[in-house]
XYZ file of C-alpha atoms in Angstrom:
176
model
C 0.000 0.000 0.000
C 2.874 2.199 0.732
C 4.551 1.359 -2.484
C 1.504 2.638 -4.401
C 0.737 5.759 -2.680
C 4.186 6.608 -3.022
C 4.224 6.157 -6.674
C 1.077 7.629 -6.957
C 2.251 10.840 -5.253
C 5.586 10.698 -7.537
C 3.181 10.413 -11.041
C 1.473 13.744 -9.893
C 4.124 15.246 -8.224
C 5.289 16.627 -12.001
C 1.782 18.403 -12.376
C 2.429 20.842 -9.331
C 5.806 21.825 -8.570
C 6.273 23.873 -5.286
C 8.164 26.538 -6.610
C 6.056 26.993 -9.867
C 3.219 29.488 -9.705
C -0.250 28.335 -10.670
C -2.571 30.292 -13.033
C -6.055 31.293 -13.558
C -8.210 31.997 -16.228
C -9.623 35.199 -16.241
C -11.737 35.954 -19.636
C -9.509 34.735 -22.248
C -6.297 35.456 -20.601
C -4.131 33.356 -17.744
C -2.848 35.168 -14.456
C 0.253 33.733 -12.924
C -0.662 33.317 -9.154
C 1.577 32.998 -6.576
C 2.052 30.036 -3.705
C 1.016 31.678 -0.722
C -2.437 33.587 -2.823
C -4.825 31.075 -1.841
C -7.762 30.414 -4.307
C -11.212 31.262 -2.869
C -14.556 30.084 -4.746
C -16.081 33.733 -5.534
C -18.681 35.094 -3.434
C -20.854 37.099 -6.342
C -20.978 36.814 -10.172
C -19.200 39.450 -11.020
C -15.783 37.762 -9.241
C -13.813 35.784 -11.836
C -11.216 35.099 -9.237
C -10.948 35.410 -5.369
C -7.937 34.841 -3.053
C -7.342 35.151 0.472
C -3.180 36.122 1.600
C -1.466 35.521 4.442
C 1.812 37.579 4.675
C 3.593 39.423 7.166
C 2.421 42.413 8.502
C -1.101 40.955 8.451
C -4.018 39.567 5.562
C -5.070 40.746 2.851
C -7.348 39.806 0.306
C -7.774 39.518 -4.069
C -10.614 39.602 -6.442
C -10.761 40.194 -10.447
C -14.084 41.891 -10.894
C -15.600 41.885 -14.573
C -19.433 43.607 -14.996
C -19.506 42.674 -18.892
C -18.481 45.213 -22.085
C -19.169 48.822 -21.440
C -20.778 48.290 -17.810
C -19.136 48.813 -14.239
C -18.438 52.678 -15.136
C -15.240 54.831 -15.789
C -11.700 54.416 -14.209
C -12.399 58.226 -12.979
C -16.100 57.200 -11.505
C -14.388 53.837 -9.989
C -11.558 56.240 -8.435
C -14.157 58.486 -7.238
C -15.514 56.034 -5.397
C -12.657 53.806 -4.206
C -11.342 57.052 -2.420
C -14.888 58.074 -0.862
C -14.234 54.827 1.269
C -11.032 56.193 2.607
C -10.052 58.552 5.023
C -6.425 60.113 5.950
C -4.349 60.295 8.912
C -6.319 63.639 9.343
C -9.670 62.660 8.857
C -10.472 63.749 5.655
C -10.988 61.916 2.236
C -7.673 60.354 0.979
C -6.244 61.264 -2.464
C -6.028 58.890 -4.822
C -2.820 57.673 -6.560
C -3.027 57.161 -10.475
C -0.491 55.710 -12.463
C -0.782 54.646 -16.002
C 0.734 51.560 -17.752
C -0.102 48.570 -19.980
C 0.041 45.078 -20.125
C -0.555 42.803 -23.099
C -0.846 45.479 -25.385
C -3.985 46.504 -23.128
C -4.169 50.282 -21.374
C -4.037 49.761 -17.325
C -4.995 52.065 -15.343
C -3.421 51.435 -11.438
C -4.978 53.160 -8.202
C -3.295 53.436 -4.777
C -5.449 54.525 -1.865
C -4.350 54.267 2.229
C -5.718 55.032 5.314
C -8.699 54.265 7.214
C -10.995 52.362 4.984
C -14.673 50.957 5.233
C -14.959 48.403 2.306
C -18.781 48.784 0.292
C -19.709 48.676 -2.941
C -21.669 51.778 -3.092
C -20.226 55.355 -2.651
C -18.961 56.103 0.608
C -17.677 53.715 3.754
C -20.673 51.298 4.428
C -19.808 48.841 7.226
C -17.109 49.747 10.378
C -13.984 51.431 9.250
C -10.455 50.047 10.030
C -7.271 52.030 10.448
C -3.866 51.508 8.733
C -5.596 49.874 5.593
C -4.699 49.766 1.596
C -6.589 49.421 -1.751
C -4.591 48.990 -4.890
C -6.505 48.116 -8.058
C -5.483 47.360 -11.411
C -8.366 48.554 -13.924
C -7.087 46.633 -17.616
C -9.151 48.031 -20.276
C -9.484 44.700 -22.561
C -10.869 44.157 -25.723
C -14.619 42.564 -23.784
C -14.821 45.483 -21.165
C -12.899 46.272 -18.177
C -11.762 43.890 -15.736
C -10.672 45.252 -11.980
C -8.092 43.605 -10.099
C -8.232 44.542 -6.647
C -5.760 43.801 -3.506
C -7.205 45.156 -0.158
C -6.172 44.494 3.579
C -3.549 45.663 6.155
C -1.000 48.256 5.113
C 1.963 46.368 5.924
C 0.418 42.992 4.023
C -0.627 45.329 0.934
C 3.537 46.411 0.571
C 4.313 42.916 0.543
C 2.040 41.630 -2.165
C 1.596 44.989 -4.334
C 5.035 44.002 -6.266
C 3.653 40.089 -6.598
C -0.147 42.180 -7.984
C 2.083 43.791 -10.703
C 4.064 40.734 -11.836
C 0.985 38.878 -12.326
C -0.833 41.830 -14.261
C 2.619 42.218 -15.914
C 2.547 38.709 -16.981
C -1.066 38.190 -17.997
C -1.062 36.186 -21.369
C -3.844 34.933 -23.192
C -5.176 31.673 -22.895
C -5.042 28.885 -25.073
């Protein structure tokens, strides 16, 4: 019995290397993911993908949102209402951070808001705020609508995995 569980373990072994990143599917294109991003089934329709992240400094948590061609609104109305969610160290409504890039040939659009945050979907915190929190999203403006690639949670967690959120949008390909 040994023998066979042992060489059934060595047969699959090949398929899922420990240092190799898995991917995802997201639309028609493949997202590297890496080890310690920890798949979650999604929790609404409109999440392709869903992870939960354990790193120092605390958790944080990932989710590609896609709302179909030409719905979900603007990268400005999206950034409009990311940052009504936030506050800064003084109380008052953070200022986004914009930068602009591409991946894949595709426009992205990346957003960087900090401070105390109180996660909703609508406009403006819904829920109980937190304190020392980040948001970083990745809106990619493909050729089926937009899809937005967020990575919220603890400050300290969000520095950690930011770099590993641009590799994968960095390295998106499309799928077979």
């Amino acid at each position: 019995m040994k023998t066979f569980l042992a060489t059934l373990m060595l047969c699959f072994a090949p398929l899922a290397p420990a240092s190799s990143p898995m991917a995802v599917r997201v639309l028609d294109w493949m997202l590297p993911v890496p080890a310690n991003w920890t798949p979650q089934v999604p929790s609404s329709d409109m999440r392709l993908a869903q992870f939960t992240i354990r790193s120092e400094g605390g958790n944080a948590d990932a989710a590609v949102f896609y709302f179909g061609q030409g719905s979900g609104g603007s990268v400005e109305e999206n950034t409009k209402r990311w940052a009504s969610q936030f506050l800064d160290a003084a109380g008052k409504p953070a200022t986004p951070k914009l930068e602009k890039g591409a991946s894949g040939g595709m426009p992205v659009t990346w957003v960087a808001l900090d401070g105390r945050y109180a996660r909703g979907v609508g406009s403006g915190p819904q829920g109980e705020s937190k304190a020392k929190q980040s948001l970083r999203v990745a809106v990619i403006e493909t050729d089926r609508g937009n899809l937005f690639f967020q990575l919220w949670g603890d400050e300290a967690a969000i520095a950690k995995q930011y770099p590993l959120m641009k590799m994968i949008v960095g390295q998106m390909k499309r799928g077979p």
